Structure formats: structure tokens, C-alpha cells
Short mmCIF file of C-alpha atoms in Angstrom, two decimals:
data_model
loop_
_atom_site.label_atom_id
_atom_site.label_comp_id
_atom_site.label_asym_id
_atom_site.label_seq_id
_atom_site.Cartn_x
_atom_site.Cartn_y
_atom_site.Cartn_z
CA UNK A 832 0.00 0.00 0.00
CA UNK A 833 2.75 2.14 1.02
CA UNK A 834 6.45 2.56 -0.06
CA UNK A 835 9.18 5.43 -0.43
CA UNK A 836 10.61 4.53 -3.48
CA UNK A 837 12.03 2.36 -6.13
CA UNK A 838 14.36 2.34 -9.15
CA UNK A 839 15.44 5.92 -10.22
CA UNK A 840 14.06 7.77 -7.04
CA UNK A 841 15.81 5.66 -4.75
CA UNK A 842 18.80 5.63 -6.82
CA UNK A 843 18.92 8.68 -7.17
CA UNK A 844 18.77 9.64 -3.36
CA UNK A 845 21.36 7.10 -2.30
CA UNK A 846 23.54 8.70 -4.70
CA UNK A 847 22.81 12.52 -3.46
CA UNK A 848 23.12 11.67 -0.33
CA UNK A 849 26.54 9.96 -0.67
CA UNK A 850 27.90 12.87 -2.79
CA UNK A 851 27.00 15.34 0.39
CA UNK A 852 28.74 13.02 3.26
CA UNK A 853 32.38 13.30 2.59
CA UNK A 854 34.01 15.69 5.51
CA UNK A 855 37.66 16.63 5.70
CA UNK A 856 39.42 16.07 8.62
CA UNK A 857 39.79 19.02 10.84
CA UNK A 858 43.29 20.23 10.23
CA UNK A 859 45.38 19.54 13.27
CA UNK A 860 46.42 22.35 15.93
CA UNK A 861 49.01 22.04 19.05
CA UNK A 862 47.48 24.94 20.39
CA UNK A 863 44.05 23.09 21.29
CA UNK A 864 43.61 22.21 24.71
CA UNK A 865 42.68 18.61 26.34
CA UNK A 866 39.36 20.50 27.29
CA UNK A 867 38.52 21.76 23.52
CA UNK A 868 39.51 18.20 22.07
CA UNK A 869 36.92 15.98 24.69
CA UNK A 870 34.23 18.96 24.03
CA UNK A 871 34.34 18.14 20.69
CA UNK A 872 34.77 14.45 20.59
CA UNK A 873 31.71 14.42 22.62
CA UNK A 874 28.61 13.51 21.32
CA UNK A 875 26.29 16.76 20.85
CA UNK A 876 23.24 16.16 22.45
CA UNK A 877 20.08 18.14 21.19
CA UNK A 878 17.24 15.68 22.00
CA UNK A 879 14.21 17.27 23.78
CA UNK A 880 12.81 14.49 25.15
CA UNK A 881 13.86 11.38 27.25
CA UNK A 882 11.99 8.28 27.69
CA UNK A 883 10.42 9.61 31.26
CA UNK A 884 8.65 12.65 29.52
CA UNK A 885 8.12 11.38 26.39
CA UNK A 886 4.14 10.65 26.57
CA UNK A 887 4.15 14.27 28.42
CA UNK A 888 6.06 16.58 27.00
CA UNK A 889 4.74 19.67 24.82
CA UNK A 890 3.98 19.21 21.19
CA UNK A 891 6.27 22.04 20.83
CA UNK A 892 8.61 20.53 22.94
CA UNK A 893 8.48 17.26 20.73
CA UNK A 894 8.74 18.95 17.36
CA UNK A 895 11.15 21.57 18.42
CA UNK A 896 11.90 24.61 15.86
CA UNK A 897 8.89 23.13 13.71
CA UNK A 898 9.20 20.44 10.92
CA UNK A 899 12.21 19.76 8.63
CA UNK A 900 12.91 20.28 5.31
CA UNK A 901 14.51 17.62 3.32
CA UNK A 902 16.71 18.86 0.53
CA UNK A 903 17.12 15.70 -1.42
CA UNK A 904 13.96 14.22 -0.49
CA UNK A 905 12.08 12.12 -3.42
CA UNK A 906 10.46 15.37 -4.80
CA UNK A 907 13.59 17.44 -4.67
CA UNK A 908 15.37 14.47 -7.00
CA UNK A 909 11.84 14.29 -9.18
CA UNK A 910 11.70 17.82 -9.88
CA UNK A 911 15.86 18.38 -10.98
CA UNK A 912 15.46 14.93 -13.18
CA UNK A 913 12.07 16.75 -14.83
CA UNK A 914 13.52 19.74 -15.17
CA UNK A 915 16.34 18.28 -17.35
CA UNK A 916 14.10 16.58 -19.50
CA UNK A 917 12.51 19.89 -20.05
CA UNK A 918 9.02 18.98 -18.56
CA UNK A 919 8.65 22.45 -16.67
CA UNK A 920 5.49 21.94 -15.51
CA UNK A 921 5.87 18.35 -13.76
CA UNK A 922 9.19 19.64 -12.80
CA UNK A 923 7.93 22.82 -11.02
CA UNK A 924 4.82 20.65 -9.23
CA UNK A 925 7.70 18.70 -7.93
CA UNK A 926 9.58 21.68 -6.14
CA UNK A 927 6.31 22.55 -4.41
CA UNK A 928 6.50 19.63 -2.85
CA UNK A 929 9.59 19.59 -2.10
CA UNK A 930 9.44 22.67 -0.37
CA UNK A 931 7.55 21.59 2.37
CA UNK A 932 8.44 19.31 5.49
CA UNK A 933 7.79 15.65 4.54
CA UNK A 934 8.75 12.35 6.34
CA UNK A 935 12.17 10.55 5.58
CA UNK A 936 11.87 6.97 5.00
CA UNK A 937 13.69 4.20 6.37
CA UNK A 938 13.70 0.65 4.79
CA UNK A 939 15.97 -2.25 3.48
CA UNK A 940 16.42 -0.22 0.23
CA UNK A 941 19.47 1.39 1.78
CA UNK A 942 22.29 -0.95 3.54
CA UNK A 943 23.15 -1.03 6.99
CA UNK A 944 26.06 1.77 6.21
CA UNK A 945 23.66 3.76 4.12
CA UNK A 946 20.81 3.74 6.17
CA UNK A 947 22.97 5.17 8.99
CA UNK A 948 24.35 7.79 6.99
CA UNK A 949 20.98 9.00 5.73
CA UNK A 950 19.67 9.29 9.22
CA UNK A 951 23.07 11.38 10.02
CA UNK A 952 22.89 13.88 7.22
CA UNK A 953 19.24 14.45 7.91
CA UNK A 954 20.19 14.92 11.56
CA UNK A 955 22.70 17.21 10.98
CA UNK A 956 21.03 19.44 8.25
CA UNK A 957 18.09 19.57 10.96
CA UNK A 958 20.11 20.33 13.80
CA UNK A 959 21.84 23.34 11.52
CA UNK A 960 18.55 25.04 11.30
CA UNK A 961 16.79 24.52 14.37
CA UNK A 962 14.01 21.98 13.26
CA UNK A 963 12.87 18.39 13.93
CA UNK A 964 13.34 15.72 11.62
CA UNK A 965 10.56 13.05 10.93
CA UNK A 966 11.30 9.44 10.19
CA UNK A 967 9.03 6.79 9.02
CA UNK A 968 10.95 3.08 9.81
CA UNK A 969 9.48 0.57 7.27
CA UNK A 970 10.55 -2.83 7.26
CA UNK A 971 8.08 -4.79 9.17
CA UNK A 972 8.61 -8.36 7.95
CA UNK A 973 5.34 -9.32 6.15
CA UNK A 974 4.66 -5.41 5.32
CA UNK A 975 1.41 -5.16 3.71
CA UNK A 976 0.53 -8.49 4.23
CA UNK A 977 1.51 -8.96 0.34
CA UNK A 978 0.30 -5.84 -1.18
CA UNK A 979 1.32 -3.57 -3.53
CA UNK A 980 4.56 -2.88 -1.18
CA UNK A 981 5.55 -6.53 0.06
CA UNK A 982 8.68 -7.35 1.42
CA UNK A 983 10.32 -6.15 4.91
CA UNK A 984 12.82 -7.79 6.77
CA UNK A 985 13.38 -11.54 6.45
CA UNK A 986 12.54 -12.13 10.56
CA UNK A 987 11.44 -10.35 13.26
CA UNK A 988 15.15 -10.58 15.04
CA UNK A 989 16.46 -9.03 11.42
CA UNK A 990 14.11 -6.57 11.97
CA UNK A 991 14.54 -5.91 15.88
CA UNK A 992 18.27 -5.68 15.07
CA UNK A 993 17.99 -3.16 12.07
CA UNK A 994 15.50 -1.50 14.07
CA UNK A 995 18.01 -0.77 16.49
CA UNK A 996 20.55 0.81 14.29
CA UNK A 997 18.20 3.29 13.94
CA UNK A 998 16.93 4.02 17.58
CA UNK A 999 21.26 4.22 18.22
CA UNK A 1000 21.15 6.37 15.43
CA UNK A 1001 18.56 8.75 16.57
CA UNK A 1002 19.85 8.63 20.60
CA UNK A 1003 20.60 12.15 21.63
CA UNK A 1004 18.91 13.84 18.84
CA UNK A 1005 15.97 15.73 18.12
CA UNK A 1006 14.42 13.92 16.41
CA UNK A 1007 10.65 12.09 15.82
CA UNK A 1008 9.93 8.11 14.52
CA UNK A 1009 6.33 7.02 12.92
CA UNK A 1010 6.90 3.09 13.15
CA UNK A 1011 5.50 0.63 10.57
CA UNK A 1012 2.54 2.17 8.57
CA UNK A 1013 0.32 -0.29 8.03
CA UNK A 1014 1.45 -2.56 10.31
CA UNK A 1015 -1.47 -2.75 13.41
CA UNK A 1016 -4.17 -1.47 10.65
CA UNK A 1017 -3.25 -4.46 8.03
CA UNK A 1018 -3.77 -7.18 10.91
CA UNK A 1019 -7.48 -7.72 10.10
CA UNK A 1020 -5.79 -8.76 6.75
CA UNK A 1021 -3.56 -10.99 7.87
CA UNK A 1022 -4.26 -11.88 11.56
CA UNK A 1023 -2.42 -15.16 12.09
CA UNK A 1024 0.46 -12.70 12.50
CA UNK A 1025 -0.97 -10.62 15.57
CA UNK A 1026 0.81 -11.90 17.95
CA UNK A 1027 4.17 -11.82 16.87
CA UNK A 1028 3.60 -8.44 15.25
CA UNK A 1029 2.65 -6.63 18.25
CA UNK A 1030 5.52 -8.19 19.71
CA UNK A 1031 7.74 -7.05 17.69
CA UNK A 1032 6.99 -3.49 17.24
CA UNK A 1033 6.43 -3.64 21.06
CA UNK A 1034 10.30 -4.28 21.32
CA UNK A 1035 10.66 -1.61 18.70
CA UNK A 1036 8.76 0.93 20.71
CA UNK A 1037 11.20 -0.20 23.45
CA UNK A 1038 14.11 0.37 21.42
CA UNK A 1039 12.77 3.82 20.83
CA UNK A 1040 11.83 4.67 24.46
CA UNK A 1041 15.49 4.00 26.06
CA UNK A 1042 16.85 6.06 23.14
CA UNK A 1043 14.53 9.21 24.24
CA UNK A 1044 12.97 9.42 20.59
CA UNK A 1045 9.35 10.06 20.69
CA UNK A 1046 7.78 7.54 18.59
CA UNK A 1047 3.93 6.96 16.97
CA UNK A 1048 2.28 3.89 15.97
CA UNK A 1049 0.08 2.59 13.21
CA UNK A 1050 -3.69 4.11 14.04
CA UNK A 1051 -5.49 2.81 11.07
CA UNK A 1052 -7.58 5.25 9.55
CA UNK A 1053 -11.31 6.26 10.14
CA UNK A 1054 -12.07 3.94 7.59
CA UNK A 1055 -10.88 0.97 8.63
CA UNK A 1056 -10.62 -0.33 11.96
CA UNK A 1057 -13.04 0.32 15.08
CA UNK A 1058 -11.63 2.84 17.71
CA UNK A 1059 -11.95 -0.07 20.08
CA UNK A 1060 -9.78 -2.55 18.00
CA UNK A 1061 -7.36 -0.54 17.10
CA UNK A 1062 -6.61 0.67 20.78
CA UNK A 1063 -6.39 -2.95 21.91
CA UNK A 1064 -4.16 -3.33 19.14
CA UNK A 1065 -1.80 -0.24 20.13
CA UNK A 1066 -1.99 -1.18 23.65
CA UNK A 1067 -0.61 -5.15 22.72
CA UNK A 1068 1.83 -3.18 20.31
CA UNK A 1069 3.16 -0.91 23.29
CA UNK A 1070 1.83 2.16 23.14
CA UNK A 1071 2.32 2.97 27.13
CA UNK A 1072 5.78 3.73 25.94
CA UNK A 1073 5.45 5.51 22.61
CA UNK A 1074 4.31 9.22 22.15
CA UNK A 1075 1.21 7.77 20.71
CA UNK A 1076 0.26 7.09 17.26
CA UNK A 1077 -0.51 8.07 13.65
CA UNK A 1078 -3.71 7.71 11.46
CA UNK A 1079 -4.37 8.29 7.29
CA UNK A 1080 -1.04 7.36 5.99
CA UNK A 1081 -1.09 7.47 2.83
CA UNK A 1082 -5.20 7.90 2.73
CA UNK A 1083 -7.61 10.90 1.93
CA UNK A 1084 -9.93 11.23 4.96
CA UNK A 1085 -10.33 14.62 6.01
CA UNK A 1086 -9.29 16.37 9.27
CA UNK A 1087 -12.34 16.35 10.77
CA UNK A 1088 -13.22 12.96 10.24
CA UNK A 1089 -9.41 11.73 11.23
CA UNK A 1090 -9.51 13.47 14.51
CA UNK A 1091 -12.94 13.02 16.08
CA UNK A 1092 -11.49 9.06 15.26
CA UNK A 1093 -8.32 9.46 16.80
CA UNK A 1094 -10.04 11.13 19.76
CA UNK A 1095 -11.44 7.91 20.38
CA UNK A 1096 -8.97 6.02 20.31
CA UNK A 1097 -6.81 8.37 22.15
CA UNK A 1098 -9.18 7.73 25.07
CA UNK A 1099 -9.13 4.17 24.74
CA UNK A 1100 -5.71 4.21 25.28
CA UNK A 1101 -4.76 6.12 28.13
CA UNK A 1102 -4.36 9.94 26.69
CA UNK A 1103 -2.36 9.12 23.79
CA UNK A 1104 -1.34 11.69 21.73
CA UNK A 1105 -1.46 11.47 17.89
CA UNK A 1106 -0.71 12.84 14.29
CA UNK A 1107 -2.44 12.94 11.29
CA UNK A 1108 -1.43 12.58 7.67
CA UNK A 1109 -2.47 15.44 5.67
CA UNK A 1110 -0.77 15.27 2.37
CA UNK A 1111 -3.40 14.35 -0.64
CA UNK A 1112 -6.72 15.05 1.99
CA UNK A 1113 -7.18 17.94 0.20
CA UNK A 1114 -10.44 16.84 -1.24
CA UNK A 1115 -10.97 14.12 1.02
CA UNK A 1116 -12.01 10.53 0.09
CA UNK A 1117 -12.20 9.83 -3.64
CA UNK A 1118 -13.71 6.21 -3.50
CA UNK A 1119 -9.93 4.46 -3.57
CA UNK A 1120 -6.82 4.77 -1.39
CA UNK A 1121 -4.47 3.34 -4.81
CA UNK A 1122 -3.69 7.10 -6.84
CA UNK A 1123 -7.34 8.29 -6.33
CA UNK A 1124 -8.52 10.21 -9.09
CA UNK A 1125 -9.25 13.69 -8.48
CA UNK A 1126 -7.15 13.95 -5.01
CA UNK A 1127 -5.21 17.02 -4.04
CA UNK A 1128 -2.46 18.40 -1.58
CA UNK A 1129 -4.36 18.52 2.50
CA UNK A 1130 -3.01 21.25 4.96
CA UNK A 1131 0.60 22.81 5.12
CA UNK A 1132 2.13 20.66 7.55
CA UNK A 1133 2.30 21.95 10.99
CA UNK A 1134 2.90 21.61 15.01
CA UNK A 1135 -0.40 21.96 17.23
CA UNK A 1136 0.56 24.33 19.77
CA UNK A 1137 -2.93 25.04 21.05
CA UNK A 1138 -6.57 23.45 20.93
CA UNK A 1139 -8.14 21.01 23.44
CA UNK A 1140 -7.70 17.61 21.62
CA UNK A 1141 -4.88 15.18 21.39
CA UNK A 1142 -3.34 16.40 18.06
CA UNK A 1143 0.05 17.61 18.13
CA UNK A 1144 0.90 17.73 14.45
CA UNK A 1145 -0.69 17.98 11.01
CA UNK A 1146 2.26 16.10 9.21
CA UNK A 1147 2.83 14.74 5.23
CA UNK A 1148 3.92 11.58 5.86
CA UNK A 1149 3.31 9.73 2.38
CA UNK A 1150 5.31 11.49 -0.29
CA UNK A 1151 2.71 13.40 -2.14
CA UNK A 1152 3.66 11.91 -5.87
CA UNK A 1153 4.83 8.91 -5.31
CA UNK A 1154 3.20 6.53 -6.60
CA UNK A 1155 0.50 3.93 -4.26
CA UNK A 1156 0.92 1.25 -7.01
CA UNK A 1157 0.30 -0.03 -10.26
CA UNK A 1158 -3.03 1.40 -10.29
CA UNK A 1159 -4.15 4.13 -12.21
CA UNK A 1160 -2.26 4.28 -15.10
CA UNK A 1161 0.50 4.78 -12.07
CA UNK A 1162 4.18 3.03 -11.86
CA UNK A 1163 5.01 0.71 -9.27
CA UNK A 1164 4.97 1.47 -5.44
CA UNK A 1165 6.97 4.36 -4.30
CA UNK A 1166 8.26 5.63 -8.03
CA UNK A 1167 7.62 9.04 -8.82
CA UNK A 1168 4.22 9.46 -10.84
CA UNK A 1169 4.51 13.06 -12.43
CA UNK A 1170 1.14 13.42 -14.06
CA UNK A 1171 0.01 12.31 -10.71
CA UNK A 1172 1.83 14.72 -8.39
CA UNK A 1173 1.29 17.57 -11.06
CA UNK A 1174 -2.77 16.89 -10.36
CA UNK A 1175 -2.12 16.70 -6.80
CA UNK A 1176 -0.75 20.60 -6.91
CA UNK A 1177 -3.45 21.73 -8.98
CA UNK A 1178 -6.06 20.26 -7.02
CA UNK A 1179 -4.83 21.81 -3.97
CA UNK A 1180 -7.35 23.69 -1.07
#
């Protein structure tokens, strides 16, 4: 249902990303003290949360500075490979959504070494202006119970143990995780996997917690699972030590409808907070979740710093563009779709 990329956008991120990570040593100086040299072989620590105050710390406090920018995200790439092949208009929908704050995803397309780098560039590019990164992990073995974006680790130690690279990664950052969309809402799909699923990203959560990164969980949608279920299902999943959890990845549902859900199962789950996905809910539901006809850009993504529910971010989590599938007329999961992301501007409230 869900993926980042494939082929020429991931390509062509790995290899961005690698050209931008090459730093020359400092050059050396007898006249720096023992003092200077351990301040800056320490680690610099900028995380704003620890895993006592993560379920209670401000929304502002969470997301810090407001939301990143990625500068070689998928749309950034998209729109400087369109604008060389002289497609202006596909080329300039792409740098308008690149210009805003979307999530950075995290799966076995990149390598162990890779993946850590990624996470470190983004970190430090954050970190240099005062914002909060987002990260989406997604690797869930089984993810999307064989859908459109199969695949995912091979077991759920690989996973626990690639899952940790990243919460080691993250440690002492600012920095915020969305864990394994799909992954609590697909179980009425596949629900001989339940229990070791909720296992699994139980221990994730875990990983996450003792690291001090706030993390959210798979909420479902409005549409899909009853407030009821799905709290059982975050509670089994770990949710007493997560920040709380996410809803319409990658769907259409409209504010409104997202949060008086959410509010429910925020309830049924002790007070968690949540976020919601806002990036193609611009017209709300258009009959199909795969490249919906007729769909447009939601809400610029923002932090909730006031109101009386449980939100604490409007956030565009799936890339707006990317594809949802072969479906459509669209290319395969997580490739750029031009025609489709050009529609998505011009269909924007």
C-alpha cells in the first residue's frame, strides 16, 4: 500500500546523499587544549525528550523549531530529473512539494552503512537550522501483508536488530519516529500474525523509548478499523511507551473525520497523543486509497501548539507523488508518478 521509493528515485537519493557526506578532517592544531579536544569528541546532544517525559512533553517541545525540510527528499530528485528533461510543468509541481516538510523513510532499500548515513545527514542538516526531523521506519517483515509494497525484513530478530541501528542512530537527537505504517491497521488482513507483530513493534517501541525518541504507531484510519480494536491493538503493540500514534497514511480522509477518530482512540488508550497525515486530503475521500482520481495536496504541515484535543501535528507523511501502485495508469509502489503529483498541486485547497 505504502512505499518510499524504487528504481530511479531511490537511486537517485542514495547517490545525493553519498555525494554530500564526505568531511575533511579538521586540520590539526598544538594549540588546542585537552578540554577543547573531549568537548568536541563528545557527542552533541540536542534531544528534547527522554523516555520519562516522552508521553508528556509539549507538542512544541516534541517537534522543536517546527518540521524539517529535506533537501534531497524524493520530490527534490523528481523535480531536478524533470527539469532536465525539459518537462517544466511536472518539474515545477515537484519543487512545491519539495518545499515543504515531509517524512524521511527508512527501509531495506538502503544498507546497513547507508541507512545510517541518511539518518546522520538528515540529523545534521536539521540540527543546523533549528528543526525536527521526521522518520518513518518501514521494514516490518510481512509489510502489507503482500500488497502492492511486500517485502520487509526476512525475521522479526532481522528486523529488531535493524530497528536498532536506527533508535542508536537517533539517541541524543531531536528527532521524531512514525513506526511501521500499516502494520497494526493491516492485521485484520492478515491476523495469524498478531501476535508476533505486536511483539515485535512492542520491542521496537522499546528500542525507541530508552533512546529518548518520541515515537507513533500505526492508528489505522477512520475507515478501517473500530476505535476499540485498534486501541487494543496499540496497547498489545506498546503504546504505554510511545508518544502515541498516527492515522491516514497514505489515505484521503479529512481532518475532521481523522480526529474526532483518533479522539477515540486516544481515550481508549490512556491519553495518547497522535498525528495525522495530511498530504493528498485535500479533497478528502475519492472512493480508492491506490492514486485516487481527483485527489489534491491537504493542509501545510504543521505543530499543534494550542486546541483542546490530542493532536500535536498535522504532518505529510506519504510522499505526495509517489506513486501507491500499479493502479491508475500509475508506476510501481513508491516511483515518482509526475502526471500524478502535477494533479495533486493543482487540485490543492
Amino acid at each position: 500500500m505504502i512505499d518510499l521509493a524504487r528504481a530511479g528515485v531511490v537511486a537517485g537519493a542514495v547517490v545525493a546523499l553519498a555525494a554530500g557526506l564526505v568531511v575533511a578532517p579538521p586540520a590539526s592544531s598544538s594549540r588546542v587544549s585537552t578540554a577543547e579536544a573531549a568537548e568536541a569528541a563528545a557527542p552533541r546532544t540536542t534531544a528534547t525528550t527522554t523516555s520519562s517525559t516522552i508521553r508528556t512533553a509539549s507538542a512544541a517541545t516534541v517537534f522543536k523549531g517546527g518540521l524539517h525540510v529535506e533537501q534531497q527528499g524524493p520530490a527534490a530528485i523528481a523535480a531536478t530529473q524533470l527539469a532536465a528533461q525539459g518537462r517544466t510543468a511536472d518539474a515545477a509541481a515537484a519543487r512545491t512539494i519539495a518545499a515543504q516538510p515531509i517524512a524521511i523513510w527508512l527501509g531495506s532499500w538502503y544498507d546497513d552503512a547507508m541507512l545510517v548515513k541518511v539518518i546522520q545527514r538528515n540529523l545534521a542538516a536539521a540540527e543546523k537550522k533549528g528543526t525536527t526531523p521526521v522518520f518513518v521506519t518501514y521494514d516490518i517483515p510481512g509489510r502489507d501483508c503482500g500488497g502492492h509494497s511486500s517485502g520487509g525484513a526476512a525475521n522479526d530478530a532481522a528486523y529488531l536488530a535493524w530497528n536498532q541501528k536506527v533508535a542508536t542512530a537517533l539517541a541524543g537527537h531531536r528527532a521524531v519516529v512514525l513506526v511501521e505504517p500499516d502494520s497494526l491497521g493491516h492485521l485484520s488482513s492478515c491476523p495469524a500474525m498478531t501476535t508476533t507483530r505486536t511483539a515485535t513493534i512492542a520491542s521496537a517501541v522499546a528500542a525507541f523509548s530508552r533512546a529518548g525518541v518520541p515515537a507513533y504507531l500505526d492508528g489505522g484510519n477512520s475507515n478501517w478499523v473500530k476505535p476499540a480494536d485498534m486501541a487494543a491493538r496499540l496497547r498489545a503493540a506498546g503504546i504505554g511507551k510511545a508518544r502515541g500514534f498516527y492515522t491516514n497514511v497514505a489515505n484521503y480522509y479529512t481532518v475532521d473525520q481523522e480526529r474526532a477518530y483518533a479522539e477515540k482512540v486516544s481515550a481508549a488508550t490512556g491519553g495518547a497523543r497522535y498525528v495525522i497525515d495530511v498530504g493528498r486530503n485535500g479533497r478528502g475521500w475519492k472512493g480508492t486509497w491506490c492514486n485516487a482520481p481527483g485527489a489534491g495536496l491537504g493542509q501545510t504541515p504543521r505543530v499543534a501548539t494550542s486546541g483542546t484535543t490530542r493532536l500535536d501535528a498535522l504532518l505529510w507523511v506519504k510522499t505526495p507523488g509517489a506513486s501507491d501502485g500499479t493502479c491508475g495508469g500509475g508506476p510501481a509502489a513508491g516511483t515518482w508518478f509526475p502526471s500524478y503529483a502535477t494533479a495533486l498541486v493543482a487540485n490543492r485547497r
